Coordinates of C-alpha atoms in Angstrom, one line a residue:
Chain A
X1 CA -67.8 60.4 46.7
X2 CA -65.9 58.8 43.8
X3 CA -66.8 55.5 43.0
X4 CA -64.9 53.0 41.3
X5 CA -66.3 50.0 40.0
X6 CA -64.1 47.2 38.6
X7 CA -66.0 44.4 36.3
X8 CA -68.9 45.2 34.4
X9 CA -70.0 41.9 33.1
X10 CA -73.7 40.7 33.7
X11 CA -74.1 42.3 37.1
X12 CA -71.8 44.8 37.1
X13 CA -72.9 46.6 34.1
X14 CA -76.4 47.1 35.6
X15 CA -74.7 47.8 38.8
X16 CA -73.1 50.5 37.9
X17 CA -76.3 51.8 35.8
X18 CA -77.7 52.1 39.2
X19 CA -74.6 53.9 40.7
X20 CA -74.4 56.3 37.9
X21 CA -77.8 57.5 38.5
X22 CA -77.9 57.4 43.0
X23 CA -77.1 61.6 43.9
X24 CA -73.5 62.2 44.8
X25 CA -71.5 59.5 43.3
X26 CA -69.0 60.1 40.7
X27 CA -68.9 56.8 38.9
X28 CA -65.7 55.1 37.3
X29 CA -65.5 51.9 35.8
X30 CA -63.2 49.4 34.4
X31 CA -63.2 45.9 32.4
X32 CA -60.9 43.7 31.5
X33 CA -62.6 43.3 27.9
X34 CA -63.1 47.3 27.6
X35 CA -66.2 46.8 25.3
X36 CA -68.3 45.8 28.2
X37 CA -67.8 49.1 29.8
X38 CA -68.0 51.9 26.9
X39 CA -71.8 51.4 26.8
X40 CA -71.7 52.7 30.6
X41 CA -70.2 56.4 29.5
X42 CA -73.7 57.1 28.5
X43 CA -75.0 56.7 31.9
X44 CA -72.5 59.0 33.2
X45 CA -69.8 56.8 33.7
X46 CA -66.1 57.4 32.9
X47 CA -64.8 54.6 31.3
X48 CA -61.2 54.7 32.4
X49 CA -58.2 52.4 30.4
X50 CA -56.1 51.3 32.9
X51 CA -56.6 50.2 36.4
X52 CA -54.2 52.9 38.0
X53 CA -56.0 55.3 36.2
X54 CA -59.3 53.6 37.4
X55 CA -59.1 53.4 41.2
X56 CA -56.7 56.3 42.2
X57 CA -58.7 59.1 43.2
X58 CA -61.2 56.6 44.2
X59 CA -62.5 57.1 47.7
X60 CA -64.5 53.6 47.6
X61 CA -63.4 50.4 44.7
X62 CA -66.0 48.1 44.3
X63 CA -64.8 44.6 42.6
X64 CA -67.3 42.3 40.6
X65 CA -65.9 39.9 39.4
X66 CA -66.2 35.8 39.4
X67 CA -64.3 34.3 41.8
X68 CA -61.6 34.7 44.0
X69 CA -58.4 34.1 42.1
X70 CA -60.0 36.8 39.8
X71 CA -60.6 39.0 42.9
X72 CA -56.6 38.6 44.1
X73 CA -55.4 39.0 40.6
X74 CA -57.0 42.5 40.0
X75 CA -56.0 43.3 43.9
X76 CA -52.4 41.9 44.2
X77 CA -51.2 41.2 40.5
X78 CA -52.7 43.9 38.6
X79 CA -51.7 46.3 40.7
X80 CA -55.1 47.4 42.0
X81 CA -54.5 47.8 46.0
X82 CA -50.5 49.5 45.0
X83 CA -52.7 52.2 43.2
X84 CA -55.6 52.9 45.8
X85 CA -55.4 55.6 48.6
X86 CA -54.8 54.5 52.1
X87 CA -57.9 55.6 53.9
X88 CA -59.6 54.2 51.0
X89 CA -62.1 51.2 51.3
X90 CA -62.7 48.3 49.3
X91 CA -65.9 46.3 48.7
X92 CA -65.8 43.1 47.3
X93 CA -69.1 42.1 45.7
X94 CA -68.3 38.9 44.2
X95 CA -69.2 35.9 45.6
X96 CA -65.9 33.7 46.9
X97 CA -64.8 32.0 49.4
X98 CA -64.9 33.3 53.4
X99 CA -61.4 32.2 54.0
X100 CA -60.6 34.4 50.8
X101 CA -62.0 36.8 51.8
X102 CA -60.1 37.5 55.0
X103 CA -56.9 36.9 53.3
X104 CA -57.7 39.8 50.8
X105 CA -58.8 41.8 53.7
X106 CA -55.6 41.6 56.1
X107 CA -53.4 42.1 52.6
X108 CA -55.6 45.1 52.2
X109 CA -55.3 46.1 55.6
X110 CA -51.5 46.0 55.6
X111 CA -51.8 48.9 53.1
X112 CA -54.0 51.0 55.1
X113 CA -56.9 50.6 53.0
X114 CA -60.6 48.7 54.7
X115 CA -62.6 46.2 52.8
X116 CA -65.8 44.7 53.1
X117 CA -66.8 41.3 51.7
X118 CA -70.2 42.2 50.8
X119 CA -71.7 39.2 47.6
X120 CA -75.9 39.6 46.5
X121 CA -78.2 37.8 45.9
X122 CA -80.7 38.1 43.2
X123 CA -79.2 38.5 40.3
X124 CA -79.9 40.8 37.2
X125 CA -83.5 41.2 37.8
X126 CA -82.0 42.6 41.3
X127 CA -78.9 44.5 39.8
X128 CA -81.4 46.5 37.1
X129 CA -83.8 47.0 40.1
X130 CA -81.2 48.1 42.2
X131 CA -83.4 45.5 45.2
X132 CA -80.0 43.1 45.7
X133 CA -79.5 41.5 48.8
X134 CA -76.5 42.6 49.8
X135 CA -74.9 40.2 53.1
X136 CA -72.1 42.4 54.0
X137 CA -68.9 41.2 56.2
X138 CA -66.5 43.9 57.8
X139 CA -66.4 46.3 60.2
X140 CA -69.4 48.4 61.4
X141 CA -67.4 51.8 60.7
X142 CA -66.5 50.8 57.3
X143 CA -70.2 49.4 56.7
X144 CA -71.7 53.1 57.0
X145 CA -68.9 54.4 55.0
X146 CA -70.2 52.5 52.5
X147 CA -74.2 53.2 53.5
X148 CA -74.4 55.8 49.7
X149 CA -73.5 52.6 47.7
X150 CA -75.6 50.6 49.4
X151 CA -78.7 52.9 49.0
X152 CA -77.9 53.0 45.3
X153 CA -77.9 49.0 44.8
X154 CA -80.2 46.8 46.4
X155 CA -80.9 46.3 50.5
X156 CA -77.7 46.1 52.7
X157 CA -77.4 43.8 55.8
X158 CA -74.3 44.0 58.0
X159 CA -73.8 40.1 59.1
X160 CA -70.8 40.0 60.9
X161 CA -67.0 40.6 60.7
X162 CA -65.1 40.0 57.6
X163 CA -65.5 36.9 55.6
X164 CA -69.3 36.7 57.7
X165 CA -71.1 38.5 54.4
X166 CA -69.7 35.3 52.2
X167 CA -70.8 33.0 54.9
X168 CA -74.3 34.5 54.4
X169 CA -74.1 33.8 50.7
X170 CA -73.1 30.6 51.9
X171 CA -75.7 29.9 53.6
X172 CA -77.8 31.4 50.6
X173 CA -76.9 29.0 48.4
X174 CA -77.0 26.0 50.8
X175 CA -80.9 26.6 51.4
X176 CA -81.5 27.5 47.6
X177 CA -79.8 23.9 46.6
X178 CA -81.2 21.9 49.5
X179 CA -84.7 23.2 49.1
X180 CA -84.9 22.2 45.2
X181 CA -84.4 19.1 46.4
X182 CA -87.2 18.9 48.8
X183 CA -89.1 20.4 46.6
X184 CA -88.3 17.6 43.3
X185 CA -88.7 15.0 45.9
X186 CA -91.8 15.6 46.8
X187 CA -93.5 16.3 43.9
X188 CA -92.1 13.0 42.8
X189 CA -93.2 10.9 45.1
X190 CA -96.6 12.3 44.5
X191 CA -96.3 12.0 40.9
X192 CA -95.1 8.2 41.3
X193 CA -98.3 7.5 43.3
X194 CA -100.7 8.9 40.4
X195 CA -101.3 12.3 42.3
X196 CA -100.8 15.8 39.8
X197 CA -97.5 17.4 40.4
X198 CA -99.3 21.1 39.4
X199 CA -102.0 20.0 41.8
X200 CA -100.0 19.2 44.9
X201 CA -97.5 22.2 44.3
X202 CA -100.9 24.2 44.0
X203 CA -102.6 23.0 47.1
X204 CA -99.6 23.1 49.6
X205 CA -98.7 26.9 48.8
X206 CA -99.3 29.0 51.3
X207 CA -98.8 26.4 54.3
X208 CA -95.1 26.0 56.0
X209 CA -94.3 24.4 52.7
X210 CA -94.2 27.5 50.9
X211 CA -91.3 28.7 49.8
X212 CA -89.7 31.2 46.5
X213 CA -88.0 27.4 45.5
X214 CA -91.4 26.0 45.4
X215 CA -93.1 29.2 43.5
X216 CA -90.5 29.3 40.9
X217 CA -88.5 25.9 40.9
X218 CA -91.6 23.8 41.7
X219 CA -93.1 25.5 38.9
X220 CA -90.4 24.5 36.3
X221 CA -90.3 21.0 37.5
X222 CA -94.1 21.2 37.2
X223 CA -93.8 22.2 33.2
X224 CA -90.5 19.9 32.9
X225 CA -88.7 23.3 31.6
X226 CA -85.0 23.4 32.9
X227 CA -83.7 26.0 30.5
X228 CA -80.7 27.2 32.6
X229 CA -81.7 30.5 34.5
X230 CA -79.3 29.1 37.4
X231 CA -76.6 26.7 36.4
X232 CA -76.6 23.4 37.8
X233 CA -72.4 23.7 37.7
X234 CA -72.7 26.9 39.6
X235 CA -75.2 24.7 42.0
X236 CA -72.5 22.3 42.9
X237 CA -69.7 24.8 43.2
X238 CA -71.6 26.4 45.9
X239 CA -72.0 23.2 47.5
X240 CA -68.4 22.6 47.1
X241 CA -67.5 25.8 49.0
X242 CA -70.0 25.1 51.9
X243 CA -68.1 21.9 52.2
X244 CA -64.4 23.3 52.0
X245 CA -65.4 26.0 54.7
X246 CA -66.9 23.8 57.0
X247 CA -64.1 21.6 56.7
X248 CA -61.5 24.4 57.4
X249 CA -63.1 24.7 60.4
X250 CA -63.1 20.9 61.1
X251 CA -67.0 21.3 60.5
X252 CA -69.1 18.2 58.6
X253 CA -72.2 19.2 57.1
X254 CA -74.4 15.9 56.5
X255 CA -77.2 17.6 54.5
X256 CA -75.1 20.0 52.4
X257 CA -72.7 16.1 51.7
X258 CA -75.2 14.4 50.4
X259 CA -76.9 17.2 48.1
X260 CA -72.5 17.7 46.2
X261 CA -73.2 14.4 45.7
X262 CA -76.2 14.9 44.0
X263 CA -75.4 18.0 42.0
X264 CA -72.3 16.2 41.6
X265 CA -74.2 12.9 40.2
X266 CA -76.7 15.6 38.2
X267 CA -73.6 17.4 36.2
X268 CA -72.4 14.0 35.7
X269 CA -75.5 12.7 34.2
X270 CA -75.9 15.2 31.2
X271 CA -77.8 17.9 33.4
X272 CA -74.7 20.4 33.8
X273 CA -76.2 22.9 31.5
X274 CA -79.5 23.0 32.9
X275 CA -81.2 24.9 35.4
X276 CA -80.2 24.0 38.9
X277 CA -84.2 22.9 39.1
X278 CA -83.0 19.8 37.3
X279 CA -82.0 18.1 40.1
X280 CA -85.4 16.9 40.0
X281 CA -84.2 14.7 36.7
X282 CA -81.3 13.1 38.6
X283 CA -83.8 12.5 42.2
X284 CA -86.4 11.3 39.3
X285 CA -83.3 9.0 37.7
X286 CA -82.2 7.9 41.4
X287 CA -85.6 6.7 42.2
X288 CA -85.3 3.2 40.5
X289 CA -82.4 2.7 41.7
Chain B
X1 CA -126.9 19.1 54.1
X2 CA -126.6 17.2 56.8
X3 CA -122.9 17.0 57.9
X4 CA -121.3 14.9 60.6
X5 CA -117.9 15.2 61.6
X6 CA -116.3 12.5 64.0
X7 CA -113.4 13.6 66.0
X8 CA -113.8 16.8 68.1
X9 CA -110.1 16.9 69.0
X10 CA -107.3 19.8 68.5
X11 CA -108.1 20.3 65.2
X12 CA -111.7 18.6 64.8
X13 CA -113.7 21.1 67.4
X14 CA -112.3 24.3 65.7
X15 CA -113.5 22.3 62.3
X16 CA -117.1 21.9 63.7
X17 CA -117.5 25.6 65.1
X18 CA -116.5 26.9 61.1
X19 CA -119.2 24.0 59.9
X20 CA -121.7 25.3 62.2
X21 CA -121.3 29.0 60.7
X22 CA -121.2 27.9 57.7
X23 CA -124.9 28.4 56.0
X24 CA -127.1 25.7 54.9
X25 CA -125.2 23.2 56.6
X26 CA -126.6 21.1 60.0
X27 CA -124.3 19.9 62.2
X28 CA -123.7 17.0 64.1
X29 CA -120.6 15.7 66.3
X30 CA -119.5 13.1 67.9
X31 CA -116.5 11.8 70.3
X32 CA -115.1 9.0 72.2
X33 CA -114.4 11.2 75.0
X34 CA -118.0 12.7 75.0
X35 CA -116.5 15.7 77.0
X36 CA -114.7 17.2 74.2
X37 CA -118.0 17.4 71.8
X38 CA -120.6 18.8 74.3
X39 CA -118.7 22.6 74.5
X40 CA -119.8 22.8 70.4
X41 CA -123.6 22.3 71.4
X42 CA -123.4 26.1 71.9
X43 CA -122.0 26.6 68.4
X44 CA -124.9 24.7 67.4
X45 CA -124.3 21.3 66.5
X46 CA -126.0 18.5 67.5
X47 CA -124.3 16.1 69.7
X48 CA -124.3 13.0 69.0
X49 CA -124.0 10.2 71.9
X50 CA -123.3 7.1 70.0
X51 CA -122.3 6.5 66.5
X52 CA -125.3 4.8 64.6
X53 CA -127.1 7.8 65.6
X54 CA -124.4 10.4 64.9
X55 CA -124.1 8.8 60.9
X56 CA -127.7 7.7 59.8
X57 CA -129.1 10.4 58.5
X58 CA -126.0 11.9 57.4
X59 CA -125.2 13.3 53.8
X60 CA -121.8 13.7 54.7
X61 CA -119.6 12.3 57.5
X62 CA -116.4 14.0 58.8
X63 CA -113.6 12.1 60.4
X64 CA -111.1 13.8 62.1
X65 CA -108.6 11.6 64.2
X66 CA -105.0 10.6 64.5
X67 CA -104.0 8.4 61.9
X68 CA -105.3 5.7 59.9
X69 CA -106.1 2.7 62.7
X70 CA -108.1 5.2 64.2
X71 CA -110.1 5.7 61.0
X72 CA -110.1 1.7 60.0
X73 CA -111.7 1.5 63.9
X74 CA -114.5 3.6 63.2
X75 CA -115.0 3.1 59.6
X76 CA -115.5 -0.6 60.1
X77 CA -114.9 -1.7 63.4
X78 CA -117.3 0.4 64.9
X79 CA -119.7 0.1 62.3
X80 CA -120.0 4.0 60.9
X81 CA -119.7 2.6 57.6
X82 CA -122.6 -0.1 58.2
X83 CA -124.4 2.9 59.3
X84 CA -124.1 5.5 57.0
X85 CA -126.6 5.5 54.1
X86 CA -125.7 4.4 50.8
X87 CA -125.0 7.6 48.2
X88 CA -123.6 9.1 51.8
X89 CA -119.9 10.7 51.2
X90 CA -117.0 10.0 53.4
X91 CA -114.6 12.5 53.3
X92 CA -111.5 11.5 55.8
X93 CA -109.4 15.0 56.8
X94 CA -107.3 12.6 59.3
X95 CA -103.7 12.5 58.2
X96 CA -103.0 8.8 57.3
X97 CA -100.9 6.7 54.6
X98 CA -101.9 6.7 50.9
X99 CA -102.3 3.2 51.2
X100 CA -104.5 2.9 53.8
X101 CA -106.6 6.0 52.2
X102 CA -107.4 3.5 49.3
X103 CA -107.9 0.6 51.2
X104 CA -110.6 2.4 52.9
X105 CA -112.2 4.1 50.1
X106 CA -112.7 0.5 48.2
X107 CA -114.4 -0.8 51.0
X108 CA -116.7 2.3 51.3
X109 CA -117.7 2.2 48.0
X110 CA -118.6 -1.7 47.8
X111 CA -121.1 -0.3 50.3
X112 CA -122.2 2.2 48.0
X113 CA -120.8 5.1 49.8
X114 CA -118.3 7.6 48.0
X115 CA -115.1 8.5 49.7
X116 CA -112.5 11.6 49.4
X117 CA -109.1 11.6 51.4
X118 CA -108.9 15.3 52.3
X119 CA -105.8 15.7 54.6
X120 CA -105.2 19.3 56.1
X121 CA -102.2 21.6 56.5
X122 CA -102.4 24.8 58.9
X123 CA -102.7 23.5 62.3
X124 CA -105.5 24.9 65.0
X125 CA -104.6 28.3 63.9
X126 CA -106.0 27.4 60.2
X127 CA -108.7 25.3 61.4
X128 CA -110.1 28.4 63.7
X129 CA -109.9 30.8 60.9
X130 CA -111.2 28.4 58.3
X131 CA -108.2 28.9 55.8
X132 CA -106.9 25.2 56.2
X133 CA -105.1 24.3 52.8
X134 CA -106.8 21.3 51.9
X135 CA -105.7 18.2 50.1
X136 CA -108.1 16.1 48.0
X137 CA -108.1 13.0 46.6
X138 CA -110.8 11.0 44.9
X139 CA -113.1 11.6 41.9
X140 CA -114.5 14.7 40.9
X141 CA -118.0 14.3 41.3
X142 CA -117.1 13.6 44.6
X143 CA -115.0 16.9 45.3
X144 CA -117.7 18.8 43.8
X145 CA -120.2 17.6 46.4
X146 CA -118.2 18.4 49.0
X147 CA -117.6 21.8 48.0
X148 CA -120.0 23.7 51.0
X149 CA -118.3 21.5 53.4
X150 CA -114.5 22.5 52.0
X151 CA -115.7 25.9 51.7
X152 CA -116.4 26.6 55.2
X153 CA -112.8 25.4 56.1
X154 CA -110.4 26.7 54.1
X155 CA -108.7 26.6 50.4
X156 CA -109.9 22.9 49.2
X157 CA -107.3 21.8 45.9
X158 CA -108.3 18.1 43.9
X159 CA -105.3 16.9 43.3
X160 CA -105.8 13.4 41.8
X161 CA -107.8 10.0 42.5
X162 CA -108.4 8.4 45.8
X163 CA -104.9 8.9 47.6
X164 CA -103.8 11.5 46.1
X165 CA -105.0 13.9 48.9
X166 CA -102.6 11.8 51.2
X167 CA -99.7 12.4 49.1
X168 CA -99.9 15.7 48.8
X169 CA -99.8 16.2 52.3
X170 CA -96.8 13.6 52.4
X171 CA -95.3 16.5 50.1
X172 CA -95.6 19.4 51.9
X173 CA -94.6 17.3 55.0
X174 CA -91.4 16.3 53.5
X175 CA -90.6 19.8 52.1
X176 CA -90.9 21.0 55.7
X177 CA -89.0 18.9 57.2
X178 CA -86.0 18.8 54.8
X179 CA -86.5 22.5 54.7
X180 CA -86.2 23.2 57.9
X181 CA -82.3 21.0 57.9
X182 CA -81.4 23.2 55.0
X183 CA -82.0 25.8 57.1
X184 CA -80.8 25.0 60.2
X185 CA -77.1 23.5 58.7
X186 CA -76.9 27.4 56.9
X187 CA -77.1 29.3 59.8
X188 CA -74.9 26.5 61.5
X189 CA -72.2 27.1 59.1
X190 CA -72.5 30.7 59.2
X191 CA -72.4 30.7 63.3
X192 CA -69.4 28.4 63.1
X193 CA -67.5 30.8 61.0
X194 CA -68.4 34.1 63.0
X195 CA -71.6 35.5 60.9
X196 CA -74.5 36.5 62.8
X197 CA -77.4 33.9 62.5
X198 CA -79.6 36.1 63.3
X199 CA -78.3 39.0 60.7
X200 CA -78.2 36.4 58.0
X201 CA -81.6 34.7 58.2
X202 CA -82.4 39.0 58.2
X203 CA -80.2 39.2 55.0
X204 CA -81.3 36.3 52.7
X205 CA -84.8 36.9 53.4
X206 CA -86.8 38.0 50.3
X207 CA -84.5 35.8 48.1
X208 CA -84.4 32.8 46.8
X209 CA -83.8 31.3 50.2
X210 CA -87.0 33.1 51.3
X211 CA -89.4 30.2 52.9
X212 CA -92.1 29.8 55.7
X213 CA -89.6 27.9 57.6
X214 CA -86.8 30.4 57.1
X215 CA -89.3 33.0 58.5
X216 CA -91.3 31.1 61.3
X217 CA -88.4 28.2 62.1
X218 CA -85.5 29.7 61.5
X219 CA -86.2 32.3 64.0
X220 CA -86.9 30.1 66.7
X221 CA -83.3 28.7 65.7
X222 CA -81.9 32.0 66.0
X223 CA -83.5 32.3 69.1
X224 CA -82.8 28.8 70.2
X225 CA -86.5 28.5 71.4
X226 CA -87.5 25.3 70.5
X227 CA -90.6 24.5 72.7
X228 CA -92.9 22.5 70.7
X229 CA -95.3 23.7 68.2
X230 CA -95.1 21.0 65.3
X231 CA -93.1 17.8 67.1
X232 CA -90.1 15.7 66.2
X233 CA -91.7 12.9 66.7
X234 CA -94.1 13.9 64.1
X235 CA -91.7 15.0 61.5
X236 CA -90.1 11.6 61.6
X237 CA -93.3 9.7 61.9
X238 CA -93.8 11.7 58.5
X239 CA -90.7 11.0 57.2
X240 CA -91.0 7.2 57.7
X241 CA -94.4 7.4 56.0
X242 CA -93.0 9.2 52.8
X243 CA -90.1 6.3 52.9
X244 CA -93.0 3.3 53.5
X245 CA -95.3 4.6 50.6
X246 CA -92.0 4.9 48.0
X247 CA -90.8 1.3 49.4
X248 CA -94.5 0.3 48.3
X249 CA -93.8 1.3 44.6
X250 CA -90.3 0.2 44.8
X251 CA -89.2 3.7 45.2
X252 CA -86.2 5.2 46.5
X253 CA -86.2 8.9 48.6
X254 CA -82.3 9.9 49.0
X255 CA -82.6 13.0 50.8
X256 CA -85.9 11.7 52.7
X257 CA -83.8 9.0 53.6
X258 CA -81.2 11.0 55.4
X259 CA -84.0 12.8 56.7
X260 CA -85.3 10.1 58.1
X261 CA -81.8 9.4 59.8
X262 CA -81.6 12.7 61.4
X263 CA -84.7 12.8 62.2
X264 CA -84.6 9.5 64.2
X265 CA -81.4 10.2 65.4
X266 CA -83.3 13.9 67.0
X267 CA -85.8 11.7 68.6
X268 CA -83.0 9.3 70.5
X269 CA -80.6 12.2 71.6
X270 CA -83.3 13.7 73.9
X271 CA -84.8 16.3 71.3
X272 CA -88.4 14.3 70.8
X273 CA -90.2 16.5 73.2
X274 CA -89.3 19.5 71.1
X275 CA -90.0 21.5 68.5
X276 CA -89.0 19.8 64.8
X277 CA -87.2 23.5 64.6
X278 CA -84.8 21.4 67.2
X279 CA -83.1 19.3 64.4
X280 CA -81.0 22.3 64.3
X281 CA -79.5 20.9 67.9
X282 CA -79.1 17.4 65.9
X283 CA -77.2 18.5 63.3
X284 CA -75.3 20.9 65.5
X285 CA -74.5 17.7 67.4
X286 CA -73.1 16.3 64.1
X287 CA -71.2 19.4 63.2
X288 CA -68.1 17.9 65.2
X289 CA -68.6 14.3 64.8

């Protein structure tokens, strides 16, 4: 099966890594900034120049890449879905918006060629790993197509039509931001009150409190570190998105409202290049209020 | 050591059968409603008929009951504290305010007796298999003493002076319940726009979004199966607690005070028999508002 793989910035360099050594893939790749993918012809990669070159003998095009105006440019502008095979299929792993998703996938169809919408979750650890969570959107036919890069990436779940795998990341995102803040708020109030943050995050593990938010994040609000791992602009972009697609659907979401007010309030308040954890800082700066 | 545990409801029998395994420790119970206690006479405590005689010769004394009226009755209405012997520890599991914990604890120890606030998370289930996570506050001379009484029960964690036990379990209640929205308006969203909830909550598990409540909860969401393990009456009696002990210190709680909203909200629109799973049907209800 050839293999295309278009974008190999942070994830998709160690993406393809993984596809490069999965049996019975021929691997191509492609960057706009050609540097980033030279590195990946020792891996067994052909490093091809231009995007025609890149995706036509491709039987499967997989786009990486960081949002989707970047995702139609490549597709529509740059020529990508002119050059691809009908009977080909595309798989979008980026993470963008459900409703731009389906609009790349009936442009797509229109040519004869399937796509999935298919973003992770877990970022490079999870890319180098090859253990990503991948929430896939799209038919069922064109989902086991794609079952060999799958298998080579991470752990592959078929969540619904197309535009349904973004929806999961979605929701991904929604319970990562909301459960920060539980998290933060919590451990504030019992700081406030003279209890020991470490200690409460220590004795509550393991209940129905327990959560990877409160094992990592908790931790970090615990030592007060908020080096950025995830961005706290990122944080509120996902927020953002959640928003807009509920509202497309003349859907209000009351929780995710008031937490893009508070990532909103946080990148506001000189916390936009911290981790997302330091929405503790701006619950912590609301607290007197 | 002679231990004494008040309270042999839901929670409090379980509690006394561990105790009563647990070696080197002699056991006595009592209960307002006799009926419940005399069943743990086979275990092999001692029942106790009135309260004078289920304290006096106690080294510690147990209580075990529903909130902190109920503990002000017994402490010091109905004379347990008159009756317990000076240097005699007090250790309250009940789940009561942080407020209330202190008040208590300054009265026991004008009387010479020392008191810990040791608030439990795990329900029955923990409480039969002695792995409760347990919540202490007070000093810790204190917490060392009690160490064969917190070792037959579960996982015992100091985490500050006298209240602090209560604010922990404040914490954890707040992260569930705010978890449990985050989780509920994800697969909401994803529904609305066609995902699978089911095949998402299956797809961001193991990720950051990974929680007890996305496991245990969000399953009964997907199942819409919300008959009542933890209640919603509960959560927002929780929820109004966090908000009363941060309205103490002058405190505000932004997302426990939208909590507290929906929460309430829940309770009115018929859901307070149910689950606290069921603010999913709140917030569904709010979807199209």
């Amino acid at each position: 099966m050839n293999v295309t793989l278009l974008g190999t910035g942070l994830m998709g360099a160690p993406m393809a890594r993984r596809l490069c050594a999965a049996p019975g893939l021929a691997v191509t790749v492609w960057n706009r900034t050609p540097d980033k993918a030279l590195p990946l012809a020792e891996a067994g990669a052909t490093v091809a120049t231009t995007l025609d070159q890149a995706v036509a003998s491709a039987d499967v095009v997989i786009t990486m890449v960081d949002h989707g105006a970047a995702v139609a440019n490549l597709l529509f502008d740059q020529g990508v879905a002119a050059a691809m095979r009908p009977g080909s299929l595309l798989i979008d792993m980026s993470s963008i918006k459900p409703r731009e998703a389906r609009e790349h996938a009936a442009r797509l169809e229109a040519r004869g060629i399937e796509a999935l919408d298919a973003p992770v979750s877990g970022g490079t650890v999870g890319a180098e790993a090859g253990t990503l969570a991948i929430m896939v959107g799209g038919s069922e036919a064109a989902f086991e197509r794609a079952a060999p890069v799958f298998a080579a990436l991470g752990r592959a779940t078929h969540v619904g039509p197309t535009g349904a795998g973004q929806l999961a990341k979605l929701a991904n995102q929604m319970i990562v931001g909301i459960t920060i803040g539980a998290v933060a708020e919590a451990l504030l109030l019992a700081e406030a009150g003279g209890a020991s943050p470490a200690g409460v995050r220590q004795a509550i593990r393991g209940g129905f409190a327990e959560s990877r938010i409160l094992e990592v994040h908790g931790q970090r609000m615990v030592e007060r570190d908020f080096a950025r791992r995830g961005a706290m602009a990122v944080q509120l972009k996902d927020m953002r998105n959640a928003l807009e697609t509920a509202r497309e659907m003349g859907l209000s979401l009351p929780v995710t409202g008031l937490f893009e007010q508070l990532y909103a309030s946080g990148n506001e308040n000189g916390f936009a290049d911290l981790d997302h954890s330091a929405l503790f800082l701006e619950i912590e700066r609301r607290l007197r209020l």
